[in-house]
mmCIF file of C-alpha atoms in Angstrom:
data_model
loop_
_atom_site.group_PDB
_atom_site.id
_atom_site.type_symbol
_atom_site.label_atom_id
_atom_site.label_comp_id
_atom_site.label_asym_id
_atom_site.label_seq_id
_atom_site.Cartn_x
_atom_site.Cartn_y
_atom_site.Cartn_z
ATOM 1 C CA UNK Z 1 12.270 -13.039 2.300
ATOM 2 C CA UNK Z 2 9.034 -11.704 3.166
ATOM 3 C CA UNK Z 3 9.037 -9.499 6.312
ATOM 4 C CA UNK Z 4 5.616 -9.093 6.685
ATOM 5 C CA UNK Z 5 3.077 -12.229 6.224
ATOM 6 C CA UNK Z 6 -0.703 -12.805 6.154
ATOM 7 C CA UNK Z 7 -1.010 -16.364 6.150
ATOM 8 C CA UNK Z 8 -5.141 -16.738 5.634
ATOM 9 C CA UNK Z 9 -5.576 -15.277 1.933
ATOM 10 C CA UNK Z 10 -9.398 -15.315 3.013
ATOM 11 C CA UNK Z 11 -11.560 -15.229 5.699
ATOM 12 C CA UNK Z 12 -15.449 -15.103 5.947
ATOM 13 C CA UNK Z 13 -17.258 -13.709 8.569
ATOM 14 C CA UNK Z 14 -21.069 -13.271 9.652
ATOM 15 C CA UNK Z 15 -22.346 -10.060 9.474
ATOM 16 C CA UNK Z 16 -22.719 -8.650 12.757
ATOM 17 C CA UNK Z 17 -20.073 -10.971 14.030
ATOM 18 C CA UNK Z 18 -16.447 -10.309 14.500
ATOM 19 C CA UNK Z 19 -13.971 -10.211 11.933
ATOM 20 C CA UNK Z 20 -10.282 -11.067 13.334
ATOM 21 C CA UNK Z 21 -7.449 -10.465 10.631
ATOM 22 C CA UNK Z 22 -3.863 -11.446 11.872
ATOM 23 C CA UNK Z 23 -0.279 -10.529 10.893
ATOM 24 C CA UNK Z 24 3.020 -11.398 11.440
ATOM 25 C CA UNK Z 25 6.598 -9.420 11.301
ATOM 26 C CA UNK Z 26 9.949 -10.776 11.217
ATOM 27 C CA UNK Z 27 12.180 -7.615 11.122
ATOM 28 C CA UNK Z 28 12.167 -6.288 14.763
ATOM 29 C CA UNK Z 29 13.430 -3.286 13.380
ATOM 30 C CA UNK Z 30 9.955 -2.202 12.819
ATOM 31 C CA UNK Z 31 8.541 0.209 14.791
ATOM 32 C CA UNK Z 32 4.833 1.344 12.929
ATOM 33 C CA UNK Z 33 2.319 -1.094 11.770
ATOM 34 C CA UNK Z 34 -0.510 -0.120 9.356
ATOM 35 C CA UNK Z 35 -3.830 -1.518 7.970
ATOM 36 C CA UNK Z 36 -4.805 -0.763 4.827
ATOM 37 C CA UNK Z 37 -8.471 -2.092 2.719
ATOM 38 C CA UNK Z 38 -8.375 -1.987 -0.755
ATOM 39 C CA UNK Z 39 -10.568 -3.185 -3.235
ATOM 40 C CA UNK Z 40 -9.858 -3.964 -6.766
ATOM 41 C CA UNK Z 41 -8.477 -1.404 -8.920
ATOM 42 C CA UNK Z 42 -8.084 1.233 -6.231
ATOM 43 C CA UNK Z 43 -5.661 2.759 -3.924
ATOM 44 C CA UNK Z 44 -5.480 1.357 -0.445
ATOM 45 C CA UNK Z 45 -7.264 3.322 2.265
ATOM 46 C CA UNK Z 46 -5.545 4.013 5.272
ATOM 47 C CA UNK Z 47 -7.639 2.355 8.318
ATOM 48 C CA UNK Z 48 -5.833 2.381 11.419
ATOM 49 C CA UNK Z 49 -2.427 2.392 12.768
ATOM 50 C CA UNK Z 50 -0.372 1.639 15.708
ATOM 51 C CA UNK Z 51 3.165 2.927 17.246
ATOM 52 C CA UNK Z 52 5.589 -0.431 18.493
ATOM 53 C CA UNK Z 53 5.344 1.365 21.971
ATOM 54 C CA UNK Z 54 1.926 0.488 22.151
ATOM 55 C CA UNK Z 55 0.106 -2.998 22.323
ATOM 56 C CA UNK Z 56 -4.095 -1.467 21.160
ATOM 57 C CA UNK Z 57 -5.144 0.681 19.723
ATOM 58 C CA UNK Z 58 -8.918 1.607 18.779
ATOM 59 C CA UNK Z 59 -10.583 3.586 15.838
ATOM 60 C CA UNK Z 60 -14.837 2.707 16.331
ATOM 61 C CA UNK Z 61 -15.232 -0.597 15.020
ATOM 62 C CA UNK Z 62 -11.710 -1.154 14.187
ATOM 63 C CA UNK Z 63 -9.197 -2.376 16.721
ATOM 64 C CA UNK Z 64 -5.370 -3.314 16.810
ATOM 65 C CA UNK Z 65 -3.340 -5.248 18.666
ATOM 66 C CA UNK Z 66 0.257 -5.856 18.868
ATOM 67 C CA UNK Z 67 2.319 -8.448 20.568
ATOM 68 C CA UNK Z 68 6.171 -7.321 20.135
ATOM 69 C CA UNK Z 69 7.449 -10.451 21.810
ATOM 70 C CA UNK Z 70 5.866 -12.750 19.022
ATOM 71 C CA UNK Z 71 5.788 -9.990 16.305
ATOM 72 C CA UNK Z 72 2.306 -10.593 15.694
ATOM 73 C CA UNK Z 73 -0.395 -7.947 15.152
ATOM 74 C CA UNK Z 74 -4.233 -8.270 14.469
ATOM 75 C CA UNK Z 75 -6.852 -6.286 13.261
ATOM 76 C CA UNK Z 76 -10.407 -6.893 15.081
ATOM 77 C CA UNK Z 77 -13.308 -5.755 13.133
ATOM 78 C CA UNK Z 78 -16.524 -5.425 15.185
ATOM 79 C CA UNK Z 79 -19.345 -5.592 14.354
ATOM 80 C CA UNK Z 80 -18.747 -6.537 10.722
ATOM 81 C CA UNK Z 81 -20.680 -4.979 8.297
ATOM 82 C CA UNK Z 82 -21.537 -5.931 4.093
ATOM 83 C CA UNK Z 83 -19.099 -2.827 3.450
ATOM 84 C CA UNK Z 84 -16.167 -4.339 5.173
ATOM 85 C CA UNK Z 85 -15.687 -6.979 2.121
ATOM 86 C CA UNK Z 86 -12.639 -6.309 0.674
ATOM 87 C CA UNK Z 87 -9.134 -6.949 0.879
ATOM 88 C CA UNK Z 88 -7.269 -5.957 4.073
ATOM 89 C CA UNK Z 89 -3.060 -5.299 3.969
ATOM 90 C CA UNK Z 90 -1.415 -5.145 7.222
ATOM 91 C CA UNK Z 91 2.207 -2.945 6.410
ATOM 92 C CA UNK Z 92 5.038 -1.926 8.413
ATOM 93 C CA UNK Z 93 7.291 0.776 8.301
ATOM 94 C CA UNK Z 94 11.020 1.684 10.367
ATOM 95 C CA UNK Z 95 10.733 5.240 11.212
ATOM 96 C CA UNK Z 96 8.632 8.130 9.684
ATOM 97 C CA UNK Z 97 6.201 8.677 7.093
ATOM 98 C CA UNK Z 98 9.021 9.073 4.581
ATOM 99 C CA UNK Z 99 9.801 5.873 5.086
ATOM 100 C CA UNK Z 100 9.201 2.819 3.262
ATOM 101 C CA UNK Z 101 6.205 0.885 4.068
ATOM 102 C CA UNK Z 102 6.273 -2.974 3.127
ATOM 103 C CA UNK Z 103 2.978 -4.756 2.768
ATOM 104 C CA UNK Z 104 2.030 -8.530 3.300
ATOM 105 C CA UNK Z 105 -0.072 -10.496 0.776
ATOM 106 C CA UNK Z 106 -3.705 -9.639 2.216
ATOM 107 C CA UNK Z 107 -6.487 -11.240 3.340
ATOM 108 C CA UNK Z 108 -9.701 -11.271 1.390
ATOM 109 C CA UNK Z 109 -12.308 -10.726 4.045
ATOM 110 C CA UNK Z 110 -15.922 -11.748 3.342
ATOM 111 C CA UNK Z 111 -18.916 -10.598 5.211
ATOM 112 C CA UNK Z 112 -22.040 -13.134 4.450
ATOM 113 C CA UNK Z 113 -25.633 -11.674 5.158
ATOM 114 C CA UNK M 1 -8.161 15.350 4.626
ATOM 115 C CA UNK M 2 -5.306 14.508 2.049
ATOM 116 C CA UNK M 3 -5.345 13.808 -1.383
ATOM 117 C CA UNK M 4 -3.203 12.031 -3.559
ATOM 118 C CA UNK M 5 -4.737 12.521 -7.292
ATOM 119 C CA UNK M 6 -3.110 9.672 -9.838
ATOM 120 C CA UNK M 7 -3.610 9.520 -13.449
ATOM 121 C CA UNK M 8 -4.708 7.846 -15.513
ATOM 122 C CA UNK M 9 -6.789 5.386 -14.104
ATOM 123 C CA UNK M 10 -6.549 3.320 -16.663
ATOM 124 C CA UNK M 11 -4.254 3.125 -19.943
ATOM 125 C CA UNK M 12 -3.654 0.122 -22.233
ATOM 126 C CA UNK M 13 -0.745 1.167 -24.376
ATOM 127 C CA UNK M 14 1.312 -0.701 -27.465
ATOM 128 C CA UNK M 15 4.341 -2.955 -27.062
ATOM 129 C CA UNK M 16 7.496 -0.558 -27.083
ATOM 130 C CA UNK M 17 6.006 2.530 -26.427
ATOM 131 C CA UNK M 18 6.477 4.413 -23.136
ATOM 132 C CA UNK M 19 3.448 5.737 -20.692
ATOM 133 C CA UNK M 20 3.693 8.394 -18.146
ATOM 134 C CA UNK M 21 1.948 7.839 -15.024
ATOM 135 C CA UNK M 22 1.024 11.019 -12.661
ATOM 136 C CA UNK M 23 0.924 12.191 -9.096
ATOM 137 C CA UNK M 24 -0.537 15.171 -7.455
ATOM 138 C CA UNK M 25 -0.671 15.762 -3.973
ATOM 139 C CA UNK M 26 -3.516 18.032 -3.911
ATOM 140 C CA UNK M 27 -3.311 19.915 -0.134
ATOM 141 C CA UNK M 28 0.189 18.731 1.062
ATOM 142 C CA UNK M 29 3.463 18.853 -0.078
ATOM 143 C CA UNK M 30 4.903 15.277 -0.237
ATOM 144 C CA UNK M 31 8.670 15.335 0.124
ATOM 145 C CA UNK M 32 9.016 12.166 -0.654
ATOM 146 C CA UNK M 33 6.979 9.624 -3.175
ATOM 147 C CA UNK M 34 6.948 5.967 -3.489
ATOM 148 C CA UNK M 35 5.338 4.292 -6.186
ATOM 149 C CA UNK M 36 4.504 0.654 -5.724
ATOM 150 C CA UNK M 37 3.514 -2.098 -8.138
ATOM 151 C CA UNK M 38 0.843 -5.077 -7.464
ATOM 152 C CA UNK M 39 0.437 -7.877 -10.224
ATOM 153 C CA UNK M 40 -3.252 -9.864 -9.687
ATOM 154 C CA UNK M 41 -3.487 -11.108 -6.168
ATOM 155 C CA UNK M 42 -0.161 -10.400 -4.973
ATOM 156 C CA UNK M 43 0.817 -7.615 -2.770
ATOM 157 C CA UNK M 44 1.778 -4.224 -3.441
ATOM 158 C CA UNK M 45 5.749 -4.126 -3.901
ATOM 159 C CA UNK M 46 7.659 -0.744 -3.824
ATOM 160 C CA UNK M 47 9.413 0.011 -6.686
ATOM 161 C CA UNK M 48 11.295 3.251 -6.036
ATOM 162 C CA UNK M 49 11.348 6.255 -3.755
ATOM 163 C CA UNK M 50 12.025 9.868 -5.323
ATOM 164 C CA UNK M 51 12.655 12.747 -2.924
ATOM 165 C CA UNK M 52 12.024 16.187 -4.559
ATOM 166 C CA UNK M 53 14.848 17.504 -6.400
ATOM 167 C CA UNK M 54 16.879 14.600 -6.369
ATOM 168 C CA UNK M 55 17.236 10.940 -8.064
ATOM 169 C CA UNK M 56 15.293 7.803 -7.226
ATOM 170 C CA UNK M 57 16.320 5.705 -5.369
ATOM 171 C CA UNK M 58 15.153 2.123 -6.630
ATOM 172 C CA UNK M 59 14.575 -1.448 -4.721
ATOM 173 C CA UNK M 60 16.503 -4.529 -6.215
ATOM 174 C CA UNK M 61 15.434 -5.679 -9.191
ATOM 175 C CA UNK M 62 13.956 -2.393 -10.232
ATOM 176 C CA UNK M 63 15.363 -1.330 -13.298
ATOM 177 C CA UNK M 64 16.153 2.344 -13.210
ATOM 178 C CA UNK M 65 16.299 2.686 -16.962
ATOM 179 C CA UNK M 66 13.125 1.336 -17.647
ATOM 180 C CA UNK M 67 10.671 2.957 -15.001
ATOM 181 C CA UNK M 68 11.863 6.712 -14.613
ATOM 182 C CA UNK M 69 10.940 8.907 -12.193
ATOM 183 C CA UNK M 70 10.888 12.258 -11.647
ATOM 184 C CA UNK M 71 10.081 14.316 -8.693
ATOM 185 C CA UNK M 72 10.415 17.906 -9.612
ATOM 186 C CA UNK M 73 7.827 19.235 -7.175
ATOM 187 C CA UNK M 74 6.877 19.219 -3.890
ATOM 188 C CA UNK M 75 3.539 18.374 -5.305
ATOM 189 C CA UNK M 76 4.167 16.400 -8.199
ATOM 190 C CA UNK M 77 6.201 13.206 -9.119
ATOM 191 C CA UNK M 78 5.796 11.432 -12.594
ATOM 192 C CA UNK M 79 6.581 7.384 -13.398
ATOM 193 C CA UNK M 80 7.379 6.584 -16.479
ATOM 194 C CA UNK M 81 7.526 3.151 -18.053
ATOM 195 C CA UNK M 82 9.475 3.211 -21.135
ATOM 196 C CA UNK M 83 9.659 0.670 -23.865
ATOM 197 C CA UNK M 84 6.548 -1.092 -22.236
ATOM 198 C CA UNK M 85 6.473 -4.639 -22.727
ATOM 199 C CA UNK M 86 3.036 -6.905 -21.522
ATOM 200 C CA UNK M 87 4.972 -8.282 -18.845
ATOM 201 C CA UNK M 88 4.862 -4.139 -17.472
ATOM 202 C CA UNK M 89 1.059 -4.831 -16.893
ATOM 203 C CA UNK M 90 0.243 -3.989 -13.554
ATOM 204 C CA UNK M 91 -1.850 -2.028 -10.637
ATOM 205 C CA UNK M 92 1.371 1.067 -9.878
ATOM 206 C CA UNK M 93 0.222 2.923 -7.108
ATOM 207 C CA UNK M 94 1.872 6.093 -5.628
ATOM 208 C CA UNK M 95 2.124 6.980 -1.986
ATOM 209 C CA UNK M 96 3.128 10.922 -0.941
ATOM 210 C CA UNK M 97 5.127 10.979 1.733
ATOM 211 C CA UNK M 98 5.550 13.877 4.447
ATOM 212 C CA UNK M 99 2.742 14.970 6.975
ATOM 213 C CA UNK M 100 0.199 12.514 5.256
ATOM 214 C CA UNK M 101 2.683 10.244 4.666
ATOM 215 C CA UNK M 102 0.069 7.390 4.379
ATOM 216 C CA UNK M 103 -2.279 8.075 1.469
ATOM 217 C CA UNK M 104 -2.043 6.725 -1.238
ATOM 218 C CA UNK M 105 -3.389 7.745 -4.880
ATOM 219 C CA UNK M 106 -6.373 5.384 -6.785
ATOM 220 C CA UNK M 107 -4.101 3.539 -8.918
ATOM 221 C CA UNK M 108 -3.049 3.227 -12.593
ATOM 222 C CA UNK M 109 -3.986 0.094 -13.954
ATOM 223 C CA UNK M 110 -1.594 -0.453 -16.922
ATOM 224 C CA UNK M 111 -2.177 -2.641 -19.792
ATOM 225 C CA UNK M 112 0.492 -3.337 -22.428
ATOM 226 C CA UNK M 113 -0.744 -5.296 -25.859
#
């Protein structure tokens, strides 16, 4: 059963325009939502969180959004840039830091020139 | 800002011989570890979590036997794949846990022939 699902395993965007990633949750138990970029053959990097008692929150050009009533989160990208191709994991996690953190399937994001 | 240093990178290693994967964290002490595995295009799937000092405590269909960890520091836990087979080929990646609870290391890319 997967608890956390990104249902567009692409996505292409103009650069310049923005890029809008979304996520969904089934276990209401979480409480911490995560975005993560990766591209192949590397770690994830960290991008931007948010707490459940929140519904935005904003790093520069990276925003998120959380709806707990449809367990639904999105990442809003803005303006998109070349260097925002990559893969993009929304996670979620019960608790602290030492907890587990379970990933969806990604999204391939491309930025066209 | 927080380092998780993983190696190798990359190893390609022979059917039925065991590999030892590594991870630092460099400026923090990391409690706890997880160490996840992605296969091509999938997401990444945690494996196990160690806590310093103490066994690992492995998801379903883990088998303990074959992937051992050990977390004897606060700054170092080790995966080991033993008795590699090629379906063992994967991306494992290693997240610290603690105050920086959300980096993750670059990534072992494991090849078994």
């Amino acid at each position: 059963d997967q608890q956390v699902k990104q249902n567009s395993p692409s996505l292409s965007v103009q650069e310049g325009r923005i890029s809008i990633l979304n996520c969904d949750y089934t276990n209401s138990m979480f409480d911490y939502f995560l975005w993560y970029k990766k591209y192949p053959a590397e770690g994830p990097t960290f991008l931007i969180s948010i707490s459940s008692i929140k519904d935005k929150n904003e790093d520069g050009r990276f925003t998120v959004f959380l709806n707990k009533s449809a367990k639904h989160l999105s990442l809003h990208i803005v303006p998109s840039q070349p260097g925002d191709s990559a893969v993009y994991f929304c996670a979620a996690s019960v608790g602290s830091r030492d907890d587990k953190i379970i990933f969806g399937k990604g999204t391939r994001l491309h930025i066209l020139p | 800002g927080a380092v998780v240093s993983q190696h190798p990178s990359r190893v390609i290693c022979k059917s039925g011989t065991s590999v030892k994967i590594e991870c630092r964290s460099l400026d923090f002490q990391a409690t706890t570890m997880f160490w996840y595995r992605q296969f091509p295009k999938q997401s990444l799937m945690l494996m196990a979590t160690s806590n310093e000092g103490s066994k690992a405590t492995y998801e379903q269909g883990v088998e303990k036997d074959k992937f051992l960890i050990n977390h004897a520091s606060l700054t170092l836990s080790t995966l080991t794949v033993t008795s590699a087979h090629p379906e063992d080929s994967s991306f494992y990646i290693c997240r610290g846990g603690g105050e920086y609870g959300y980096t993750f290391g670059s990534g072992t890319r494991l090849t078994v022939v």
